Amino acid sequence: MTGSQRIAATARPATAAVREHREEWGQPVFSVGRFGAVADGRNKDTGAIQAAIDAAHAAGGGVAHLPPGTYLSGGIELRSRVTLHLEAGAVLLGSTDLADYPPHEGPPADCDAGQRHLVFARGATDIAITGAGTIDGQGPAFWEPSGRPPTPPDRFWADVVTHNWKPVGNNDRPSPMVELAECRNVRIEGVTLRNSPGWTLRPIACDTVLIRGIVIRNPIDGINTDGIDPTACQNVFIADCDIETGDDAICLKSENPYGDLRVTRNVVVTNCVLSCCCNAFKLGTATRGGFEDITFTNSVIYNRDVPLNERVISGIAIEMVDGGWVDGVTVSDIRMRNTRTPVFIRLGNRGWGQPDPVPGRLRRVRISGIDATGAILTSSITGLAEQPVEDVVLSGIRIDTDEGGRREWVERDIPEEIAEYPEARMFGRLPAYGLYVRHARGIRLSGTEIRSTVLDPRPLLVADDVVGLSVDTLDGTGPGPGTSLLDLRDTRDAFLSGSRAPHGTDVYLKVSGVRSADIALAGNELSRATSAVETTGGAAPDSVISDGNPVGR
């Protein structure tokens, strides 16, 4: 017996109820109460809700309507041309009995998400979940107390995020709580989704998805409770959403356990407020295919008063580690408060799902208008020696960092971590307080200001194995004696212009490495620096030219 047949078998007789409906919103409306729902939060209304959905589908389209009340339910399945409408005061309450969630075919039992869901649809067209009501998955019932003591607040760069819970297997809980697979014309508006047992909402391999004005509330110390995970979808619009959750807030992925892999393309996220203890806006980690034409704009990323190691890890995380590609991402006008790492861009070679891992591509990224305070980890752009990150532009960036580094971190041997899970903390402490760039090509910074609120004797910028670096109108905090403001290592074809050395600058530019060459300074005001340029570590004295004159020593 299929999952749908098991649900149907529990429905109360409702022949008359199928005929009793009223016209509203231009569609027939089927109230779940007419199918026997009692809405007391104790008796299971799964069958009644499914019967209303099926009746609306059989009528050629309609609304399955939940009036105010608490509807205890196991897994239900949406059909084509059906709107599930939760009126204000209506709560669809997920059962805590795993047997009430029949597994769905498609993803393997050990996949990244799961097979069991509170609300599910596959291959449906013109479906919607609307209203001012609530879907509550009773997530804590599926978690186990961890018994692990909290991480001390000063260990904000620790390898793990402190949680009060530990996860169970993905197939031992309904995750994602709402899963919409291979659907067309999907609309989710107004509802509140809370207490998800795992990922909250995943449209996967869908075309034309509108998610607007929803609220997501999961415990900030919850387990693996991503907010919205658009996966292998095209033409996605996410707007006016308020998300507070215990994992990534909005996370785009590229995988499809239901069938052929599709490009994640034409995604717009705007006017959102995001808070979490992982990444706020992320591409990855599943990156088997492509991401093209992605926009994130006009939003706020924040944390409340939580321990440092439970803040947002990365405000913007753009990752490619499984052989796919990123080509065309625009991020603009984002305000961040208490985000550990404002920007993290990573091209690696984890090779998940690849018999022989091959690096993918990451290029054409534009990030502008970022205003971040309370940063405590260095932003970074890192690729691989054999496959650099390409064509990244940062403009109009303002970051205030509270990290406070140490002089010995400047000379740290930064591990490559080629096949590791990508995370802003993966390299440990970085040699720059503002931005670290390695294995990259075509990196441009303009109108950028990065200031340390505490003493930090590290350079503002470290570039290592970078070809085609352009820096214009860069401002920051002087690192003090014995440290350069800018540190270029094996960097070629660099142009630095229009900047002024801040107070506390010893050496403005340090150049090292035998491959460093063709570095030019023009139109900079460096009178506050003790010296303008230092060449060392194998760099040729003539590798740097300032306003047309060699300046190396």
Coordinates of C-alpha atoms in Angstrom, one line a residue:
M1 CA 0.0 0.0 0.0
T2 CA 1.4 3.4 -1.0
G3 CA 1.7 6.3 1.4
S4 CA -1.3 8.0 -0.3
Q5 CA -3.4 4.9 0.0
R6 CA -2.6 4.6 3.8
I7 CA -3.6 8.2 4.3
A8 CA -6.9 7.7 2.3
A9 CA -7.7 4.6 4.3
T10 CA -7.8 6.6 7.5
A11 CA -10.3 9.2 6.1
R12 CA -13.8 9.5 7.5
P13 CA -16.7 8.9 5.1
A14 CA -17.3 12.2 3.3
T15 CA -19.4 11.6 0.2
A16 CA -21.8 14.4 1.1
A17 CA -18.9 16.7 2.2
V18 CA -17.4 16.5 -1.3
R19 CA -20.5 18.1 -2.7
E20 CA -20.8 20.8 0.0
H21 CA -18.5 23.7 -0.7
R22 CA -18.7 27.4 -1.2
E23 CA -17.2 29.6 -3.8
E24 CA -14.4 31.8 -2.6
W25 CA -11.3 33.3 -4.2
G26 CA -12.8 32.2 -7.5
Q27 CA -12.5 28.5 -6.5
P28 CA -14.5 25.9 -4.7
V29 CA -13.6 25.7 -1.0
F30 CA -13.6 22.4 0.9
S31 CA -13.5 22.9 4.6
V32 CA -11.7 20.0 6.4
G33 CA -14.4 20.1 9.1
R34 CA -16.9 18.8 6.7
F35 CA -14.6 15.8 6.2
G36 CA -14.6 15.0 9.9
A37 CA -11.7 17.1 11.2
V38 CA -12.1 17.8 15.0
A39 CA -9.3 20.3 15.4
D40 CA -8.7 19.5 19.1
G41 CA -4.9 18.9 18.8
R42 CA -5.4 15.3 20.2
N43 CA -7.3 13.3 17.7
K44 CA -5.5 12.9 14.4
D45 CA -7.1 14.8 11.4
T46 CA -4.7 13.4 8.8
G47 CA -7.4 11.6 6.9
A48 CA -9.9 14.5 6.9
I49 CA -7.3 17.0 5.6
Q50 CA -6.2 14.6 2.9
A51 CA -9.8 14.0 1.9
A52 CA -10.4 17.7 1.5
I53 CA -7.3 18.0 -0.7
D54 CA -8.4 15.1 -2.8
A55 CA -11.9 16.5 -3.2
A56 CA -10.5 19.8 -4.3
H57 CA -8.3 18.1 -6.8
A58 CA -11.2 15.9 -8.1
A59 CA -13.3 19.0 -8.6
G60 CA -10.6 20.3 -11.1
G61 CA -9.1 22.6 -8.5
G62 CA -10.0 24.3 -5.3
V63 CA -9.1 25.2 -1.7
A64 CA -8.6 22.8 1.2
H65 CA -9.5 25.1 4.1
L66 CA -8.4 24.9 7.7
P67 CA -10.5 27.2 9.9
P68 CA -9.1 28.2 13.4
G69 CA -8.2 25.2 15.5
T70 CA -5.3 22.7 16.1
Y71 CA -5.2 19.9 13.6
L72 CA -2.9 17.0 14.6
S73 CA -1.7 15.3 11.5
G74 CA 0.8 13.0 9.9
G75 CA 2.0 13.3 6.4
I76 CA -0.3 14.8 3.8
E77 CA 0.1 15.2 0.1
L78 CA -0.9 18.2 -2.1
R79 CA -2.4 17.6 -5.5
S80 CA -2.4 19.7 -8.7
R81 CA -4.5 22.9 -8.7
V82 CA -5.1 22.7 -4.9
T83 CA -4.4 25.5 -2.3
L84 CA -4.0 24.5 1.3
H85 CA -5.3 27.5 3.1
L86 CA -4.7 27.9 6.9
E87 CA -6.8 30.6 8.3
A88 CA -5.5 32.8 11.1
G89 CA -5.7 30.7 14.3
A90 CA -5.3 27.4 12.4
V91 CA -2.4 25.2 13.4
L92 CA -1.4 22.2 11.4
L93 CA 0.4 20.3 14.1
G94 CA 2.7 17.5 13.1
S95 CA 2.3 14.2 14.8
T96 CA 5.2 13.0 17.1
D97 CA 4.7 9.4 15.9
L98 CA 7.1 8.6 13.1
A99 CA 4.7 5.9 11.8
D100 CA 2.3 8.7 10.8
Y101 CA 4.8 9.8 8.1
P102 CA 5.0 7.2 5.3
P103 CA 8.3 7.5 3.4
H104 CA 8.1 8.7 -0.2
E105 CA 9.9 7.1 -3.0
G106 CA 12.7 9.0 -4.7
P107 CA 15.5 10.0 -2.3
P108 CA 17.5 7.1 -0.8
A109 CA 17.1 6.6 2.9
D110 CA 20.5 8.0 3.6
C111 CA 20.2 11.1 1.4
D112 CA 21.1 14.6 2.6
A113 CA 17.5 15.3 3.6
G114 CA 15.0 12.5 4.1
Q115 CA 11.9 10.6 2.8
R116 CA 9.3 11.6 5.4
H117 CA 7.5 14.9 5.3
L118 CA 4.6 16.7 7.0
V119 CA 3.5 18.3 3.7
F120 CA 4.6 16.8 0.4
A121 CA 3.9 17.1 -3.3
R122 CA 5.5 15.6 -6.3
G123 CA 4.9 16.4 -9.9
A124 CA 2.0 18.7 -9.1
T125 CA 1.1 21.9 -10.9
D126 CA -0.5 25.1 -9.6
I127 CA -0.3 24.3 -5.9
A128 CA -0.2 26.7 -3.0
I129 CA 0.1 27.0 0.8
T130 CA -1.5 30.2 2.0
G131 CA -3.0 32.0 4.9
A132 CA -2.1 33.5 8.3
G133 CA -2.1 30.1 10.1
T134 CA 0.8 28.0 11.3
I135 CA 2.5 24.7 10.4
D136 CA 4.2 23.3 13.5
G137 CA 6.4 20.2 13.2
Q138 CA 7.0 19.6 16.9
G139 CA 10.7 19.2 16.1
P140 CA 12.1 18.8 19.6
A141 CA 10.1 15.6 19.9
F142 CA 12.5 14.1 17.3
W143 CA 15.7 15.4 18.8
E144 CA 17.7 14.1 21.7
P145 CA 19.4 16.1 24.4
S146 CA 23.1 16.3 23.7
G147 CA 24.3 16.5 27.3
R148 CA 27.3 18.4 26.0
P149 CA 28.3 21.5 28.0
P150 CA 28.2 24.8 26.2
T151 CA 31.3 26.0 24.5
P152 CA 33.0 28.9 26.3
P153 CA 32.0 32.2 24.6
D154 CA 35.6 33.2 23.9
R155 CA 36.0 30.1 21.6
F156 CA 33.9 31.8 18.9
W157 CA 36.0 30.2 16.2
A158 CA 35.5 26.6 17.5
D159 CA 34.9 23.9 14.9
V160 CA 31.4 23.2 16.1
V161 CA 28.4 25.3 16.9
T162 CA 27.0 24.7 20.4
H163 CA 23.7 23.0 20.4
N164 CA 21.5 21.7 23.2
W165 CA 20.3 18.9 21.0
K166 CA 21.9 16.2 18.8
P167 CA 20.4 15.0 15.5
V168 CA 18.9 11.7 14.7
G169 CA 19.0 10.1 11.3
N170 CA 17.5 12.0 8.5
N171 CA 14.9 9.3 7.9
D172 CA 14.0 9.2 11.6
R173 CA 12.2 12.5 11.5
P174 CA 10.0 14.4 8.9
S175 CA 12.7 16.3 7.0
P176 CA 12.2 18.6 5.1
M177 CA 9.0 19.4 7.0
V178 CA 7.6 20.7 3.7
E179 CA 8.9 19.1 0.5
L180 CA 7.7 20.1 -2.9
A181 CA 9.4 18.0 -5.6
E182 CA 9.3 18.4 -9.4
C183 CA 6.3 20.8 -9.2
R184 CA 5.3 23.8 -11.4
N185 CA 3.8 27.1 -10.4
V186 CA 4.2 26.9 -6.6
R187 CA 3.1 29.6 -4.3
I188 CA 3.6 29.8 -0.5
E189 CA 2.4 33.0 1.2
G190 CA 1.7 34.3 4.6
V191 CA 2.1 31.2 6.7
T192 CA 4.3 30.6 9.7
L193 CA 6.5 27.5 9.8
R194 CA 7.9 26.6 13.1
N195 CA 9.6 23.8 15.1
S196 CA 10.7 21.9 12.1
P197 CA 12.2 18.5 12.9
G198 CA 14.8 19.0 10.2
W199 CA 15.0 21.2 7.1
T200 CA 11.9 23.4 7.0
L201 CA 10.9 24.1 3.4
R202 CA 12.5 22.6 0.3
P203 CA 11.3 23.2 -3.2
I204 CA 13.3 20.8 -5.3
A205 CA 13.5 20.5 -9.1
C206 CA 10.6 22.9 -9.3
D207 CA 9.7 25.6 -11.9
T208 CA 8.3 29.0 -11.0
V209 CA 8.2 29.2 -7.2
L210 CA 6.9 32.2 -5.2
I211 CA 7.6 32.3 -1.5
R212 CA 6.4 35.6 0.0
G213 CA 5.7 37.0 3.5
I214 CA 6.3 33.8 5.4
V215 CA 7.7 33.5 8.9
I216 CA 10.0 30.7 10.0
R217 CA 10.7 30.1 13.7
N218 CA 12.9 27.2 14.8
P219 CA 15.0 27.1 18.0
I220 CA 18.3 28.9 17.3
D221 CA 20.0 25.9 19.0
G222 CA 17.9 23.4 16.9
I223 CA 19.5 20.7 14.7
N224 CA 19.9 21.0 11.0
T225 CA 16.8 23.1 10.7
D226 CA 17.5 25.0 7.5
G227 CA 14.9 27.7 6.6
I228 CA 14.4 27.6 2.9
D229 CA 16.4 25.3 0.6
P230 CA 15.7 26.0 -3.1
T231 CA 17.3 23.0 -4.8
A232 CA 17.7 22.5 -8.6
C233 CA 14.9 25.0 -9.1
Q234 CA 14.4 27.7 -11.8
N235 CA 12.6 31.0 -11.6
V236 CA 12.3 31.3 -7.8
F237 CA 11.2 34.5 -6.0
I238 CA 11.6 34.8 -2.3
A239 CA 10.5 38.1 -0.7
D240 CA 9.5 39.7 2.5
C241 CA 10.3 36.7 4.7
D242 CA 11.3 36.7 8.4
I243 CA 13.5 33.7 9.2
E244 CA 15.1 32.7 12.5
T245 CA 16.4 29.2 12.6
G246 CA 19.0 26.8 13.9
D247 CA 21.0 26.2 10.7
D248 CA 21.3 27.9 7.3
A249 CA 18.5 30.5 6.8
I250 CA 18.3 30.4 3.0
C251 CA 20.5 27.8 1.3
L252 CA 20.5 27.1 -2.5
K253 CA 21.7 23.7 -3.5
S254 CA 22.3 21.7 -6.6
E255 CA 21.3 18.0 -6.4
N256 CA 18.2 16.0 -7.3
P257 CA 17.7 12.6 -5.8
Y258 CA 14.3 12.5 -7.6
G259 CA 15.8 12.5 -11.1
D260 CA 18.0 14.4 -13.6
L261 CA 20.2 17.1 -12.2
R262 CA 19.0 20.6 -13.2
V263 CA 20.7 24.0 -13.0
T264 CA 19.6 26.2 -10.1
R265 CA 18.8 29.3 -12.1
N266 CA 17.0 32.6 -12.0
V267 CA 16.6 33.0 -8.2
V268 CA 15.8 36.3 -6.6
V269 CA 15.8 36.8 -2.8
T270 CA 14.8 40.3 -1.5
N271 CA 13.5 42.2 1.4
C272 CA 14.2 39.5 4.0
V273 CA 15.3 39.5 7.6
L274 CA 17.5 36.5 8.5
S275 CA 18.9 35.2 11.7
C276 CA 20.5 31.8 12.4
C277 CA 23.6 30.1 13.9
C278 CA 25.0 28.9 10.6
N279 CA 25.0 30.8 7.2
A280 CA 22.4 33.4 6.4
F281 CA 22.5 33.3 2.6
K282 CA 24.4 30.4 1.1
L283 CA 25.1 28.6 -2.2
G284 CA 26.1 25.0 -1.3
T285 CA 27.1 22.7 0.2
A286 CA 25.5 20.3 -2.4
T287 CA 27.0 21.6 -5.6
R288 CA 26.9 18.8 -8.2
G289 CA 25.4 21.1 -10.8
G290 CA 25.3 24.7 -11.7
F291 CA 24.1 28.0 -10.2
E292 CA 23.3 30.7 -12.6
D293 CA 21.8 34.2 -12.3
I294 CA 21.3 34.4 -8.6
T295 CA 20.4 37.7 -6.8
F296 CA 20.2 38.5 -3.1
T297 CA 19.4 42.1 -2.2
N298 CA 17.9 44.6 0.3
S299 CA 17.9 42.5 3.4
V300 CA 19.0 42.3 7.0
I301 CA 21.2 39.6 8.7
Y302 CA 21.4 39.8 12.5
N303 CA 21.8 37.9 15.7
R304 CA 20.2 38.6 19.1
D305 CA 22.3 38.5 22.2
V306 CA 23.7 35.0 21.9
P307 CA 27.2 33.5 22.7
L308 CA 29.8 34.4 20.1
N309 CA 30.0 30.9 18.8
E310 CA 26.3 30.8 18.1
R311 CA 26.2 33.8 15.8
V312 CA 25.7 33.6 12.1
I313 CA 28.9 32.0 10.7
S314 CA 28.8 33.7 7.3
G315 CA 26.4 36.4 6.1
I316 CA 27.2 35.6 2.5
A317 CA 28.6 32.1 1.7
I318 CA 29.2 31.2 -1.9
E319 CA 30.6 27.7 -2.2
M320 CA 31.4 25.3 -5.0
V321 CA 33.0 22.0 -3.9
D322 CA 31.4 19.2 -5.9
G323 CA 32.4 19.8 -9.5
G324 CA 29.6 22.0 -10.6
W325 CA 29.7 25.7 -11.4
V326 CA 28.7 29.2 -10.1
D327 CA 28.3 31.7 -12.9
G328 CA 26.5 35.0 -12.1
V329 CA 25.7 36.0 -8.5
T330 CA 24.8 39.5 -7.4
V331 CA 24.5 40.5 -3.8
S332 CA 23.6 44.1 -2.9
D333 CA 22.5 46.3 -0.1
I334 CA 22.8 44.0 2.9
R335 CA 23.0 45.1 6.5
M336 CA 24.7 42.7 8.9
R337 CA 24.9 42.9 12.7
N338 CA 26.9 40.4 14.8
T339 CA 27.7 38.1 11.8
R340 CA 31.0 36.3 12.4
T341 CA 32.2 36.4 8.8
P342 CA 30.5 38.8 6.4
V343 CA 31.7 37.2 3.2
F344 CA 33.0 33.7 2.5
I345 CA 33.7 32.5 -1.1
R346 CA 35.1 29.1 -1.6
L347 CA 36.0 26.9 -4.5
G348 CA 37.1 23.4 -3.3
N349 CA 37.2 19.8 -4.5
R350 CA 35.2 17.7 -2.0
G351 CA 33.8 15.8 -4.9
W352 CA 30.6 14.5 -3.3
G353 CA 28.9 12.2 -5.7
Q354 CA 31.9 12.1 -8.1
P355 CA 33.9 8.8 -8.6
D356 CA 36.9 10.9 -9.4
P357 CA 36.6 14.4 -7.9
V358 CA 37.2 17.2 -10.4
P359 CA 37.2 20.9 -9.4
G360 CA 34.2 23.0 -10.6
R361 CA 34.2 26.7 -11.5
L362 CA 33.3 29.8 -9.5
R363 CA 33.1 33.1 -11.3
R364 CA 31.3 36.3 -12.0
V365 CA 30.3 37.3 -8.5
R366 CA 29.3 40.9 -7.6
I367 CA 28.9 42.0 -4.0
S368 CA 28.1 45.6 -3.2
G369 CA 26.6 47.7 -0.5
I370 CA 27.5 45.5 2.5
D371 CA 27.4 47.2 5.9
A372 CA 28.6 44.8 8.6
T373 CA 29.3 45.4 12.3
G374 CA 30.4 42.9 14.9
A375 CA 32.4 40.7 12.6
I376 CA 34.9 38.4 14.5
L377 CA 36.4 36.3 11.6
T378 CA 38.1 37.4 8.4
S379 CA 36.3 37.4 5.1
S380 CA 37.9 35.3 2.5
I381 CA 37.9 34.4 -1.2
T382 CA 39.8 31.1 -1.8
G383 CA 40.2 28.7 -4.7
L384 CA 42.6 26.0 -5.7
A385 CA 46.0 26.3 -7.2
E386 CA 44.9 24.4 -10.3
Q387 CA 41.5 26.1 -10.4
P388 CA 41.3 29.7 -9.2
V389 CA 38.1 31.6 -8.3
E390 CA 37.5 34.1 -11.1
D391 CA 36.0 37.5 -11.6
V392 CA 34.8 38.7 -8.2
V393 CA 34.0 42.3 -7.5
L394 CA 33.6 43.8 -4.0
S395 CA 32.4 47.4 -4.0
G396 CA 30.9 49.8 -1.4
I397 CA 31.8 47.4 1.4
R398 CA 32.0 48.6 5.0
I399 CA 33.0 46.1 7.7
D400 CA 33.8 46.7 11.4
T401 CA 35.6 43.7 13.0
D402 CA 36.0 43.0 16.7
E403 CA 38.3 40.0 16.2
G404 CA 41.6 41.4 17.5
G405 CA 44.4 39.3 15.9
R406 CA 48.0 38.4 16.8
R407 CA 51.2 39.2 15.0
E408 CA 52.1 35.5 14.7
W409 CA 49.0 34.8 12.6
V410 CA 50.5 36.8 9.8
E411 CA 53.0 34.1 9.0
R412 CA 50.8 31.1 9.6
D413 CA 51.0 28.3 7.1
I414 CA 47.3 28.3 5.9
P415 CA 46.2 24.8 5.0
E416 CA 44.7 24.2 1.6
E417 CA 41.9 21.9 2.9
I418 CA 41.1 20.9 -0.7
A419 CA 38.5 18.2 0.1
E420 CA 37.1 19.5 3.4
Y421 CA 33.6 20.7 4.1
P422 CA 33.5 24.4 3.3
E423 CA 33.0 26.8 6.2
A424 CA 34.4 30.2 7.0
R425 CA 36.3 28.7 10.0
M426 CA 37.9 25.9 8.0
F427 CA 41.4 27.5 7.7
G428 CA 41.7 28.6 11.3
R429 CA 43.0 32.1 12.0
L430 CA 43.9 34.0 8.8
P431 CA 46.8 36.4 8.2
A432 CA 44.6 39.5 7.4
Y433 CA 42.1 41.2 9.6
G434 CA 39.9 42.3 6.7
L435 CA 40.2 40.1 3.6
Y436 CA 42.2 37.1 2.6
V437 CA 42.4 36.1 -1.0
R438 CA 44.2 33.0 -2.4
H439 CA 44.2 31.2 -5.7
A440 CA 42.1 33.8 -7.5
R441 CA 42.0 35.6 -10.8
G442 CA 40.3 38.9 -11.6
I443 CA 39.6 40.3 -8.1
R444 CA 38.5 43.9 -7.9
L445 CA 37.9 46.0 -4.7
S446 CA 36.6 49.5 -4.8
G447 CA 35.1 51.9 -2.3
T448 CA 35.8 49.4 0.5
E449 CA 36.4 50.3 4.2
I450 CA 37.4 47.6 6.7
R451 CA 38.2 48.8 10.2
S452 CA 39.2 47.0 13.3
T453 CA 37.6 48.2 16.5
V454 CA 40.5 46.8 18.6
L455 CA 44.2 46.5 18.2
D456 CA 45.0 44.1 15.4
P457 CA 48.6 43.8 14.1
R458 CA 47.7 42.1 10.8
P459 CA 47.4 43.5 7.3
L460 CA 44.1 44.7 6.1
L461 CA 44.5 42.6 2.9
V462 CA 46.5 39.5 2.1
A463 CA 46.5 38.3 -1.5
D464 CA 48.4 35.0 -2.2
D465 CA 48.7 33.6 -5.7
V466 CA 46.4 36.2 -7.3
V467 CA 46.4 37.3 -10.9
G468 CA 44.7 40.5 -11.9
L469 CA 44.1 42.3 -8.6
S470 CA 42.6 45.8 -8.7
V471 CA 42.2 47.9 -5.5
D472 CA 40.7 51.3 -5.7
T473 CA 39.8 53.6 -2.8
L474 CA 40.5 51.1 0.0
D475 CA 40.5 52.4 3.6
G476 CA 41.0 50.7 6.9
T477 CA 42.8 50.7 10.2
G478 CA 46.6 51.0 10.4
P479 CA 48.1 47.7 11.8
G480 CA 50.9 49.5 13.6
P481 CA 54.7 48.9 13.5
G482 CA 56.2 45.8 11.8
T483 CA 53.2 45.1 9.6
S484 CA 52.2 46.2 6.2
L485 CA 48.7 47.4 5.4
L486 CA 48.6 45.4 2.2
D487 CA 50.5 42.2 1.8
L488 CA 50.8 40.7 -1.7
R489 CA 52.3 37.2 -2.1
D490 CA 53.1 35.8 -5.5
T491 CA 50.7 38.3 -7.0
R492 CA 50.8 39.3 -10.6
D493 CA 49.2 42.1 -12.6
A494 CA 48.0 44.2 -9.7
F495 CA 46.9 47.9 -9.8
L496 CA 46.4 49.8 -6.5
S497 CA 45.0 53.4 -6.8
G498 CA 43.1 56.2 -5.2
S499 CA 43.8 55.2 -1.5
R500 CA 45.3 56.9 1.5
A501 CA 47.5 55.3 4.1
P502 CA 45.7 55.5 7.4
H503 CA 47.4 56.5 10.7
G504 CA 49.4 53.7 12.2
T505 CA 50.7 52.4 8.9
D506 CA 54.4 51.3 8.9
V507 CA 54.7 49.8 5.4
Y508 CA 51.9 50.5 3.0
L509 CA 52.6 47.7 0.6
K510 CA 54.7 44.5 1.1
V511 CA 55.4 42.3 -1.9
S512 CA 56.9 38.9 -1.6
G513 CA 57.3 35.7 -3.7
V514 CA 59.4 35.1 -6.8
R515 CA 56.2 35.1 -9.0
S516 CA 55.2 38.6 -7.9
A517 CA 55.4 40.9 -10.9
D518 CA 53.7 43.8 -12.7
I519 CA 52.4 45.6 -9.6
A520 CA 51.5 49.3 -10.0
L521 CA 50.5 52.0 -7.7
A522 CA 49.0 55.3 -8.9
G523 CA 47.3 58.3 -7.3
N524 CA 47.7 57.1 -3.7
E525 CA 48.5 59.5 -0.8
L526 CA 51.0 57.6 1.4
S527 CA 52.5 60.4 3.5
R528 CA 51.3 58.8 6.7
A529 CA 53.2 55.5 6.0
T530 CA 56.7 55.1 7.3
S531 CA 57.6 53.6 3.9
A532 CA 55.6 53.1 0.8
V533 CA 56.7 49.7 -0.5
E534 CA 58.8 46.8 0.7
T535 CA 59.9 43.9 -1.6
T536 CA 61.1 40.8 0.2
G537 CA 61.0 37.0 0.1
G538 CA 62.2 36.6 -3.5
A539 CA 60.2 39.4 -5.1
A540 CA 62.2 41.4 -7.6
P541 CA 62.9 45.1 -6.6
D542 CA 61.4 46.2 -10.0
S543 CA 58.2 44.2 -9.5
V544 CA 56.5 47.3 -8.2
I545 CA 56.1 50.7 -9.9
S546 CA 54.6 53.7 -8.2
D547 CA 53.3 56.5 -10.5
G548 CA 55.6 55.3 -13.2
N549 CA 58.8 54.8 -11.1
P550 CA 60.3 51.6 -9.6
V551 CA 60.0 51.8 -5.8
G552 CA 61.1 48.4 -4.5
R553 CA 63.9 48.0 -2.0

